[in-house]
Short mmCIF file of C-alpha atoms in Angstrom, two decimals:
data_model
loop_
_atom_site.label_atom_id
_atom_site.label_comp_id
_atom_site.label_asym_id
_atom_site.label_seq_id
_atom_site.Cartn_x
_atom_site.Cartn_y
_atom_site.Cartn_z
CA UNK A 9 -39.01 -29.00 16.56
CA UNK A 10 -41.28 -31.97 17.13
CA UNK A 11 -45.04 -31.96 17.40
CA UNK A 12 -46.55 -33.63 20.44
CA UNK A 13 -50.01 -34.92 21.03
CA UNK A 14 -52.02 -32.88 23.49
CA UNK A 15 -55.51 -33.70 22.36
CA UNK A 16 -56.73 -33.38 25.92
CA UNK A 17 -55.78 -29.70 25.89
CA UNK A 18 -57.32 -29.26 22.45
CA UNK A 19 -54.43 -27.19 21.28
CA UNK A 20 -51.25 -27.78 19.30
CA UNK A 21 -48.04 -27.91 21.34
CA UNK A 22 -44.48 -27.90 20.02
CA UNK A 23 -41.09 -28.42 21.50
CA UNK A 24 -38.87 -25.45 20.76
CA UNK A 25 -35.11 -25.13 21.14
CA UNK A 26 -33.55 -21.72 21.53
CA UNK A 27 -30.68 -20.03 23.34
CA UNK A 28 -31.59 -17.69 26.15
CA UNK A 29 -28.84 -15.55 27.68
CA UNK A 30 -26.28 -17.90 26.17
CA UNK A 31 -27.86 -21.09 27.55
CA UNK A 32 -29.45 -23.68 25.27
CA UNK A 33 -33.05 -24.16 26.40
CA UNK A 34 -35.68 -26.61 25.32
CA UNK A 35 -39.30 -25.93 26.09
CA UNK A 36 -42.63 -27.44 25.14
CA UNK A 37 -45.42 -24.94 24.74
CA UNK A 38 -48.68 -24.11 22.97
CA UNK A 39 -47.92 -22.69 19.53
CA UNK A 40 -49.83 -19.50 20.27
CA UNK A 41 -47.65 -18.61 23.26
CA UNK A 42 -45.78 -15.36 22.73
CA UNK A 43 -42.06 -15.14 23.40
CA UNK A 44 -42.62 -12.90 26.45
CA UNK A 45 -45.03 -15.40 28.02
CA UNK A 46 -42.65 -18.27 27.26
CA UNK A 47 -39.77 -16.43 28.91
CA UNK A 48 -41.80 -15.65 32.00
CA UNK A 49 -43.99 -18.74 32.40
CA UNK A 50 -41.95 -21.53 30.88
CA UNK A 51 -38.42 -20.35 31.60
CA UNK A 52 -39.04 -18.44 34.82
CA UNK A 53 -37.32 -15.32 33.54
CA UNK A 54 -39.70 -12.75 34.97
CA UNK A 55 -37.35 -9.84 34.32
CA UNK A 56 -39.07 -9.31 30.98
CA UNK A 57 -42.20 -7.32 31.75
CA UNK A 58 -45.46 -7.52 29.85
CA UNK A 59 -47.26 -4.23 29.50
CA UNK A 60 -49.63 -3.48 26.65
CA UNK A 61 -49.25 -6.80 24.81
CA UNK A 62 -49.67 -5.16 21.43
CA UNK A 63 -46.30 -3.64 20.71
CA UNK A 64 -46.87 -0.10 21.90
CA UNK A 65 -45.21 0.23 25.31
CA UNK A 66 -41.83 -1.46 24.77
CA UNK A 67 -41.65 -3.01 28.28
CA UNK A 68 -41.25 -6.52 26.86
CA UNK A 69 -38.34 -5.65 24.54
CA UNK A 70 -35.66 -8.35 24.37
CA UNK A 71 -32.69 -8.81 22.05
CA UNK A 72 -33.17 -11.33 19.26
CA UNK A 73 -29.75 -12.15 17.79
CA UNK A 74 -28.60 -8.87 19.34
CA UNK A 75 -31.38 -6.67 17.94
CA UNK A 76 -34.22 -5.26 20.04
CA UNK A 77 -37.62 -6.79 19.27
CA UNK A 78 -40.99 -6.80 21.01
CA UNK A 79 -41.32 -10.20 22.66
CA UNK A 80 -45.10 -9.75 22.88
CA UNK A 81 -45.32 -9.57 19.08
CA UNK A 82 -43.33 -12.70 18.46
CA UNK A 83 -44.49 -16.27 18.83
CA UNK A 84 -42.10 -18.37 20.90
CA UNK A 85 -42.12 -21.00 18.15
CA UNK A 86 -40.72 -18.40 15.73
CA UNK A 87 -37.71 -17.94 18.04
CA UNK A 88 -36.49 -21.48 17.41
CA UNK A 89 -32.73 -21.64 16.83
CA UNK A 90 -32.35 -17.96 17.68
CA UNK A 91 -30.41 -16.20 20.45
CA UNK A 92 -32.56 -14.32 22.94
CA UNK A 93 -31.09 -11.91 25.48
CA UNK A 94 -33.32 -10.72 28.31
CA UNK A 95 -32.58 -8.17 31.01
CA UNK A 96 -31.22 -11.05 33.12
CA UNK A 97 -28.53 -11.58 30.49
CA UNK A 98 -27.21 -8.04 30.42
CA UNK A 99 -24.81 -8.17 33.36
CA UNK A 100 -21.13 -8.58 32.60
CA UNK A 101 -19.60 -12.05 32.90
CA UNK A 102 -17.95 -11.02 36.22
CA UNK A 103 -21.36 -10.08 37.64
CA UNK A 104 -20.80 -6.35 37.34
CA UNK A 105 -23.72 -4.26 36.09
CA UNK A 106 -23.54 -3.54 32.36
CA UNK A 107 -22.79 0.06 31.28
CA UNK A 108 -26.49 0.62 30.60
CA UNK A 109 -27.61 -0.84 33.93
CA UNK A 110 -25.00 1.20 35.82
CA UNK A 111 -26.03 4.37 33.97
CA UNK A 112 -29.69 3.94 34.97
CA UNK A 113 -28.56 3.62 38.60
CA UNK A 114 -26.25 6.65 38.34
CA UNK A 115 -28.79 8.92 36.68
CA UNK A 116 -31.93 7.79 38.51
CA UNK A 117 -33.28 6.42 35.21
CA UNK A 118 -35.89 4.34 36.98
CA UNK A 119 -38.48 4.80 39.67
CA UNK A 120 -41.07 2.00 39.80
CA UNK A 121 -39.01 -0.08 37.39
CA UNK A 122 -41.82 -1.62 35.37
CA UNK A 123 -40.67 -0.25 32.03
CA UNK A 124 -36.96 -0.59 32.87
CA UNK A 125 -36.20 -4.03 31.35
CA UNK A 126 -37.41 -2.76 27.98
CA UNK A 127 -35.33 0.38 28.26
CA UNK A 128 -32.21 -1.55 29.30
CA UNK A 129 -32.35 -3.98 26.40
CA UNK A 130 -33.16 -1.24 23.89
CA UNK A 131 -30.41 1.07 25.12
CA UNK A 132 -27.81 -1.74 25.36
CA UNK A 133 -28.25 -2.47 21.66
CA UNK A 134 -28.39 1.22 20.80
CA UNK A 135 -25.02 2.14 22.34
CA UNK A 136 -23.40 -0.79 20.56
CA UNK A 137 -24.68 0.61 17.28
CA UNK A 138 -24.10 4.25 18.15
CA UNK A 139 -21.33 4.51 20.80
CA UNK A 140 -21.35 8.32 20.76
CA UNK A 141 -24.97 9.51 20.58
CA UNK A 142 -26.15 13.11 20.63
CA UNK A 143 -28.92 14.02 23.11
CA UNK A 144 -31.34 14.05 20.19
CA UNK A 145 -30.29 10.57 19.04
CA UNK A 146 -30.58 9.32 22.63
CA UNK A 147 -34.13 10.65 22.78
CA UNK A 148 -35.01 9.04 19.45
CA UNK A 149 -33.52 5.73 20.61
CA UNK A 150 -36.03 5.41 23.45
CA UNK A 151 -38.92 6.87 21.43
CA UNK A 152 -40.61 3.47 21.26
CA UNK A 153 -40.56 2.86 25.03
CA UNK A 154 -43.13 4.29 27.41
CA UNK A 155 -42.41 5.26 30.99
CA UNK A 156 -45.23 6.51 33.19
CA UNK A 157 -43.43 7.58 36.34
CA UNK A 158 -39.69 8.29 36.15
CA UNK A 159 -39.93 10.90 33.44
CA UNK A 160 -37.89 10.89 30.29
CA UNK A 161 -35.25 13.48 31.24
CA UNK A 162 -33.41 11.09 33.53
CA UNK A 163 -33.80 8.26 31.05
CA UNK A 164 -32.27 10.30 28.23
CA UNK A 165 -29.44 11.27 30.62
CA UNK A 166 -29.00 7.56 31.37
CA UNK A 167 -28.62 6.76 27.67
CA UNK A 168 -25.86 9.34 27.33
CA UNK A 169 -24.20 8.14 30.52
CA UNK A 170 -24.37 4.52 29.32
CA UNK A 171 -22.38 5.46 26.24
CA UNK A 172 -19.81 7.21 28.46
CA UNK A 173 -19.43 4.21 30.77
CA UNK A 174 -19.06 1.91 27.79
CA UNK A 175 -16.21 4.07 26.50
CA UNK A 176 -14.59 4.29 29.96
CA UNK A 177 -14.64 0.52 30.32
CA UNK A 178 -13.22 0.02 26.82
CA UNK A 179 -10.33 2.33 27.78
CA UNK A 180 -9.83 0.52 31.10
CA UNK A 181 -9.62 -2.86 29.43
CA UNK A 182 -7.18 -1.56 26.80
CA UNK A 183 -4.97 -0.06 29.53
CA UNK A 184 -5.34 -3.23 31.56
CA UNK A 185 -4.10 -5.37 28.70
CA UNK A 186 -1.14 -3.02 28.12
CA UNK A 187 -0.01 -3.33 31.73
CA UNK B 21 -54.77 -10.31 25.01
CA UNK B 22 -53.81 -13.83 23.92
CA UNK B 23 -54.27 -14.95 20.34
CA UNK B 24 -56.99 -17.50 19.58
CA UNK B 25 -55.89 -21.09 18.96
CA UNK B 26 -54.48 -21.96 15.56
CA UNK B 27 -52.52 -24.69 13.86
CA UNK B 28 -48.94 -23.65 13.26
CA UNK B 29 -47.06 -24.49 10.08
CA UNK B 30 -43.32 -23.93 9.71
CA UNK B 31 -42.53 -24.78 6.09
CA UNK B 32 -38.89 -25.20 5.03
CA UNK B 33 -39.41 -24.20 1.39
CA UNK B 34 -41.63 -21.75 -0.44
CA UNK B 35 -43.19 -24.67 -2.36
CA UNK B 36 -44.16 -26.26 0.96
CA UNK B 37 -45.65 -22.97 2.16
CA UNK B 38 -47.70 -22.66 -1.01
CA UNK B 39 -49.03 -26.19 -0.56
CA UNK B 40 -50.22 -25.34 2.95
CA UNK B 41 -51.82 -22.12 1.72
CA UNK B 42 -53.55 -23.97 -1.11
CA UNK B 43 -54.83 -26.64 1.26
CA UNK B 44 -56.25 -24.28 3.88
CA UNK B 45 -57.01 -21.28 1.67
CA UNK B 46 -59.46 -18.95 3.45
CA UNK B 47 -58.56 -20.38 6.86
CA UNK B 48 -54.84 -19.63 6.56
CA UNK B 49 -52.76 -16.52 7.09
CA UNK B 50 -49.08 -15.88 6.37
CA UNK B 51 -46.90 -14.84 9.33
CA UNK B 52 -43.79 -12.82 8.45
CA UNK B 53 -42.67 -10.09 10.89
CA UNK B 54 -45.95 -10.30 12.82
CA UNK B 55 -45.83 -6.65 13.90
CA UNK B 56 -49.38 -6.13 12.63
CA UNK B 57 -50.77 -9.66 12.45
CA UNK B 58 -49.89 -10.71 16.01
CA UNK B 59 -51.57 -7.71 17.70
CA UNK B 60 -54.55 -8.04 15.37
CA UNK B 61 -54.86 -11.68 16.49
CA UNK B 62 -54.25 -10.82 20.15
CA UNK B 63 -57.10 -8.32 19.97
CA UNK B 64 -59.17 -11.05 18.32
CA UNK B 65 -59.80 -8.96 15.23
CA UNK B 66 -58.53 -11.92 13.19
CA UNK B 67 -58.54 -15.60 14.05
CA UNK B 68 -57.04 -17.65 11.24
CA UNK B 69 -57.26 -21.40 11.88
CA UNK B 70 -53.85 -21.93 10.28
CA UNK B 71 -50.75 -19.77 10.56
CA UNK B 72 -48.02 -20.25 7.95
CA UNK B 73 -44.76 -18.97 9.43
CA UNK B 74 -42.43 -18.05 6.55
CA UNK B 75 -39.55 -16.92 8.79
CA UNK B 76 -37.51 -20.06 8.07
CA UNK B 77 -37.53 -19.46 4.32
CA UNK B 78 -34.48 -17.21 4.47
CA UNK B 79 -32.73 -18.92 1.53
CA UNK B 80 -35.54 -18.06 -0.84
CA UNK B 81 -37.05 -14.85 0.51
CA UNK B 82 -34.20 -12.74 1.94
CA UNK B 83 -32.73 -11.23 -1.22
CA UNK B 84 -32.20 -7.48 -1.42
CA UNK B 85 -31.10 -6.54 -4.92
CA UNK B 86 -30.27 -3.06 -6.16
CA UNK B 87 -29.54 -2.26 -9.76
CA UNK B 88 -29.74 0.81 -11.94
CA UNK B 89 -33.48 0.41 -12.41
CA UNK B 90 -34.46 0.07 -8.78
CA UNK B 91 -34.67 -2.08 -5.65
CA UNK B 92 -36.15 -5.56 -5.35
CA UNK B 93 -36.76 -7.05 -1.91
CA UNK B 94 -37.77 -10.52 -0.84
CA UNK B 95 -40.62 -11.11 1.59
CA UNK B 96 -38.25 -11.57 4.54
CA UNK B 97 -36.34 -8.31 4.16
CA UNK B 98 -36.99 -6.46 7.41
CA UNK B 99 -37.66 -2.71 7.33
CA UNK B 100 -34.44 -2.07 9.31
CA UNK B 101 -32.25 -3.89 6.79
CA UNK B 102 -33.73 -2.02 3.84
CA UNK B 103 -33.44 1.27 5.74
CA UNK B 104 -29.72 0.70 6.36
CA UNK B 105 -28.89 -0.47 2.84
CA UNK B 106 -26.70 2.21 1.30
CA UNK B 107 -27.06 1.04 -2.29
CA UNK B 108 -30.87 1.06 -1.99
CA UNK B 109 -30.77 4.52 -0.40
CA UNK B 110 -28.61 5.85 -3.22
CA UNK B 111 -30.78 4.44 -5.99
CA UNK B 112 -34.30 4.90 -4.57
CA UNK B 113 -33.95 7.44 -1.74
CA UNK B 114 -37.71 7.68 -1.19
CA UNK B 115 -37.72 4.18 0.30
CA UNK B 116 -35.33 5.10 3.12
CA UNK B 117 -36.92 8.53 3.58
CA UNK B 118 -40.25 6.83 4.25
CA UNK B 119 -38.93 3.87 6.28
CA UNK B 120 -37.65 6.23 8.97
CA UNK B 121 -41.30 7.01 9.68
CA UNK B 122 -42.45 3.38 9.96
CA UNK B 123 -43.29 2.87 13.66
CA UNK B 124 -40.20 2.69 15.92
CA UNK B 125 -36.76 1.16 15.26
CA UNK B 126 -37.61 -1.88 17.40
CA UNK B 127 -40.68 -2.61 15.27
CA UNK B 128 -38.62 -2.11 12.11
CA UNK B 129 -36.13 -4.74 13.30
CA UNK B 130 -38.81 -7.37 12.96
CA UNK B 131 -41.46 -6.04 10.57
CA UNK B 132 -41.04 -6.76 6.87
CA UNK B 133 -41.64 -4.28 4.07
CA UNK B 134 -43.47 -6.78 1.87
CA UNK B 135 -45.63 -7.72 4.88
CA UNK B 136 -46.53 -4.08 5.32
CA UNK B 137 -47.61 -3.93 1.67
CA UNK B 138 -49.74 -7.06 2.04
CA UNK B 139 -51.33 -5.64 5.20
CA UNK B 140 -52.44 -2.63 3.08
CA UNK B 141 -53.10 -0.27 5.97
CA UNK B 142 -54.17 3.16 4.64
CA UNK B 143 -52.07 4.71 7.44
CA UNK B 144 -48.94 2.82 6.42
CA UNK B 145 -46.05 4.45 4.63
CA UNK B 146 -44.76 1.75 2.31
CA UNK B 147 -47.96 1.13 0.30
CA UNK B 148 -47.93 4.85 -0.50
CA UNK B 149 -44.29 4.64 -1.59
CA UNK B 150 -44.95 1.61 -3.80
CA UNK B 151 -47.89 3.39 -5.46
CA UNK B 152 -45.98 6.65 -5.94
CA UNK B 153 -43.02 4.92 -7.58
CA UNK B 154 -45.26 2.69 -9.70
CA UNK B 155 -43.74 -0.48 -8.28
CA UNK B 156 -45.18 -3.95 -8.14
CA UNK B 157 -45.59 -7.03 -5.95
CA UNK B 158 -44.82 -10.57 -7.11
CA UNK B 159 -47.25 -13.18 -5.80
CA UNK B 160 -46.83 -16.91 -6.02
CA UNK B 161 -49.23 -19.79 -5.49
CA UNK B 162 -49.51 -23.40 -6.58
CA UNK B 163 -51.32 -21.97 -9.61
CA UNK B 164 -48.22 -20.03 -10.66
CA UNK B 165 -46.66 -16.61 -10.31
CA UNK B 166 -48.02 -13.20 -11.21
CA UNK B 167 -46.77 -9.62 -11.06
CA UNK B 168 -49.27 -7.13 -9.68
CA UNK B 169 -48.85 -3.40 -10.29
CA UNK B 170 -49.23 -1.16 -7.24
CA UNK B 171 -52.24 0.47 -8.89
CA UNK B 172 -54.05 -2.90 -8.85
CA UNK B 173 -52.57 -4.36 -5.67
CA UNK B 174 -54.44 -2.27 -3.09
CA UNK B 175 -58.20 -2.73 -3.29
CA UNK B 176 -59.45 -1.35 0.03
CA UNK B 177 -58.44 -0.45 3.56
CA UNK B 178 -56.47 -3.44 4.96
CA UNK B 179 -57.19 -5.31 1.74
CA UNK B 180 -54.90 -6.28 -1.11
CA UNK B 181 -55.84 -8.30 -4.18
CA UNK B 182 -53.72 -11.27 -3.04
CA UNK B 183 -55.63 -14.52 -3.30
CA UNK B 184 -56.03 -16.68 -0.18
CA UNK B 185 -53.59 -19.20 -1.61
CA UNK B 186 -51.03 -16.61 -2.68
CA UNK B 187 -47.80 -15.58 -1.00
CA UNK B 188 -46.29 -12.16 -1.76
CA UNK B 189 -42.71 -13.25 -2.43
CA UNK B 190 -41.12 -9.94 -3.40
CA UNK B 191 -41.70 -6.28 -4.17
CA UNK B 192 -40.10 -3.96 -6.69
CA UNK B 193 -39.46 -0.27 -6.05
CA UNK B 194 -38.33 1.32 -9.34
CA UNK B 195 -36.09 4.40 -9.36
CA UNK B 196 -37.71 7.42 -11.02
CA UNK B 197 -36.22 8.21 -14.41
CA UNK B 198 -34.29 11.35 -15.22
CA UNK B 199 -33.08 14.08 -12.90
CA UNK B 200 -35.26 13.42 -9.90
CA UNK B 201 -35.60 14.38 -6.26
CA UNK B 202 -37.86 12.85 -3.64
CA UNK B 203 -39.12 13.78 -0.18
CA UNK B 204 -41.28 12.17 2.48
CA UNK B 205 -42.66 13.44 5.75
CA UNK B 206 -45.64 13.00 7.99
CA UNK B 207 -47.34 14.72 10.88
CA UNK B 208 -48.16 12.67 13.98
CA UNK B 209 -49.24 13.46 17.52
CA UNK B 210 -46.08 11.70 18.68
CA UNK B 211 -43.12 10.59 16.56
CA UNK B 212 -43.54 6.94 15.62
CA UNK B 213 -47.33 6.99 15.86
CA UNK B 214 -49.64 6.53 12.91
CA UNK B 215 -49.62 9.68 10.81
CA UNK B 216 -52.60 12.04 10.91
CA UNK B 217 -51.36 12.85 7.44
CA UNK B 218 -48.21 11.95 5.52
CA UNK B 219 -46.95 12.55 2.02
CA UNK B 220 -44.31 11.43 -0.44
CA UNK B 221 -43.25 13.46 -3.48
CA UNK B 222 -41.29 12.65 -6.64
CA UNK B 223 -40.14 15.63 -8.71
CA UNK B 224 -38.39 15.26 -12.07
CA UNK B 225 -36.66 18.27 -13.63
CA UNK B 226 -34.92 18.80 -16.95
CA UNK B 227 -31.53 20.36 -17.61
CA UNK B 228 -33.06 23.85 -17.56
CA UNK B 229 -34.36 23.06 -14.04
CA UNK B 230 -37.95 23.06 -15.29
CA UNK B 231 -40.46 20.50 -14.15
CA UNK B 232 -40.86 17.41 -16.29
CA UNK B 233 -43.22 15.79 -13.81
CA UNK B 234 -44.41 16.13 -10.23
CA UNK B 235 -46.28 13.42 -8.34
CA UNK B 236 -47.50 13.10 -4.80
CA UNK B 237 -49.18 10.46 -2.69
CA UNK B 238 -50.72 10.81 0.76
CA UNK B 239 -50.84 8.63 3.89
CA UNK B 240 -53.99 8.36 6.07
CA UNK B 241 -56.10 10.20 3.49
CA UNK B 242 -57.43 7.57 1.09
CA UNK B 243 -58.66 4.00 1.57
CA UNK B 244 -55.99 2.91 -0.89
CA UNK B 245 -52.85 4.82 -1.89
CA UNK B 246 -53.74 7.27 -4.63
CA UNK B 247 -51.19 9.11 -6.73
CA UNK B 248 -51.93 12.78 -7.43
CA UNK B 249 -50.29 13.96 -10.64
CA UNK B 250 -49.41 17.66 -10.43
CA UNK B 251 -47.44 17.60 -13.66
CA UNK B 252 -49.98 19.63 -15.66
CA UNK B 253 -49.90 22.34 -13.01
CA UNK B 254 -46.13 22.79 -13.12
CA UNK B 255 -44.85 21.43 -16.44
CA UNK B 256 -42.34 23.72 -18.08
CA UNK B 257 -42.11 25.96 -15.04
CA UNK B 258 -38.71 26.51 -13.46
CA UNK B 259 -38.61 24.89 -10.04
CA UNK B 260 -37.88 28.17 -8.26
CA UNK B 261 -40.78 29.96 -9.95
CA UNK B 262 -43.43 27.54 -8.76
CA UNK B 263 -45.91 28.81 -6.19
CA UNK B 264 -45.63 25.95 -3.70
CA UNK B 265 -48.43 27.29 -1.52
CA UNK B 266 -50.71 27.17 -4.56
CA UNK B 267 -49.73 23.51 -5.06
CA UNK B 268 -50.84 22.90 -1.48
CA UNK B 269 -54.20 24.49 -2.26
CA UNK B 270 -54.48 22.40 -5.43
CA UNK B 271 -54.03 19.19 -3.44
CA UNK B 272 -56.31 20.33 -0.61
CA UNK B 273 -59.15 20.91 -3.06
CA UNK B 274 -58.82 17.46 -4.59
CA UNK B 275 -58.89 15.17 -1.58
CA UNK B 276 -61.67 13.87 0.61
CA UNK B 277 -59.99 12.52 3.76
CA UNK B 278 -61.87 10.83 6.58
CA UNK B 279 -62.35 12.54 9.93
CA UNK B 280 -61.76 10.49 13.05
CA UNK B 281 -60.60 10.62 16.65
CA UNK B 282 -57.08 11.59 15.58
CA UNK B 283 -57.84 14.41 13.14
CA UNK B 284 -60.92 15.96 11.53
CA UNK B 285 -61.31 15.87 7.75
CA UNK B 286 -60.64 19.62 7.57
CA UNK B 287 -57.50 19.31 9.66
CA UNK B 288 -56.24 16.50 7.40
CA UNK B 289 -56.91 18.68 4.34
CA UNK B 290 -54.88 21.43 5.97
CA UNK B 291 -52.03 19.04 6.83
CA UNK B 292 -52.01 17.69 3.27
CA UNK B 293 -51.72 21.25 1.98
CA UNK B 294 -48.86 22.07 4.37
CA UNK B 295 -46.98 18.87 3.51
CA UNK B 296 -47.44 19.47 -0.20
CA UNK B 297 -46.01 22.96 0.08
CA UNK B 298 -42.98 21.77 2.05
CA UNK B 299 -42.24 18.53 0.25
CA UNK B 300 -42.64 19.69 -3.35
CA UNK B 301 -40.07 22.39 -2.64
CA UNK B 302 -37.78 19.92 -0.87
CA UNK B 303 -38.00 17.27 -3.61
CA UNK B 304 -37.26 19.79 -6.36
CA UNK B 305 -34.32 21.22 -4.42
CA UNK B 306 -32.90 17.71 -4.05
CA UNK B 307 -33.20 17.12 -7.78
CA UNK B 308 -30.99 20.20 -8.23
CA UNK B 309 -28.50 19.98 -5.41
CA UNK B 310 -27.86 16.32 -4.82
CA UNK B 311 -26.66 13.61 -7.08
CA UNK B 312 -29.64 11.42 -6.37
CA UNK B 313 -31.10 12.19 -9.79
CA UNK B 314 -27.78 12.05 -11.58
CA UNK B 315 -28.43 8.98 -13.62
CA UNK B 316 -25.77 8.47 -16.22
#
């Protein structure tokens, strides 16, 4: 990280290196820029949505080294040398929707879609940690994410379905490698 | 909702961080997990001229040590890591019992427990736990290091006794002595919200299953965590002969909670009484039925 002179702007800028969806990125930005603003404005990754900007709504949730965090509560400069996964990075390498993404389609887990990126990142990490959740655990897992239009029933169903799809695909790939 | 301008410091050693804090003193603020500080800055309730980001000091501040006497955590131990630590849960169960109520899992992935102590929010769980267990915080500055007991650490709402040049480097949560059981719960409008009222309890029983001591501390009731000692009320009484509802009344008559948008003072008194009744029974039952108090 190197400091650069931006006296004309009257504000300290830094160059930050981080990995976003597996790609090394280098970006120069004001030190007060949050990670969500850096992703959207500096890296053009507008899949991450900015809702309340104080950690309540969960729309901006991204994965930092695989764990869900609020990107509105993190300075971009603090993400230096870390791995960030946004909703754009969730699809499988072959372009197929991830289990969580597919489950939200199957179960009508989204309507307007504003909150969806935060749900997808949160749930993707959750089913890795808990591959066989109970309905209650599924509900708890999305407790920190607000949705104002779809309704939570379909979202909870999507969480459970995501875990199922993940298991189905694991079986498929095992059978595939046996063949 | 953007933070005011500040100068950012990313020290590579604790010594370097302390130098920056000493140099800028009242104008500087330490950034750890940022789950409270960043929104406070975004809402312009705080505007430190210098931000000292300690997140790169993992070599010096990430230790999580559990021994027979208790749990010590460095300033960069995130809530989620402490919550998942099985050794810590076995030795000081109250810590994990309370951490499950700290905001949401996503916040706990980033927020630090020591940061929560330094933030000293009267609605926060971990200051209450530190006070109830009689733990301490270790603070370091260029002037040296000092150990601050929980009873002295919290001086007002959102205010600890940390000096402007001091960094809270670790916290110590001691295990209760003897055959103990603990319990923690809180009542919120929605799970994960700030508690209208919360409580932690530590019960210690002897071999005859009679109370040796009983202590309780409340969340969202006092400006600073206060420990209520119910020992005199129950000492020498068998745990199953205690009138838990009467303990609730005892607590209700001794607190003076604030009333606000979320709950009136009377409602908070009622919640404190209900939580006392439930949790004293639960803590005592755990001292009997689980091995958590079985200290060799």
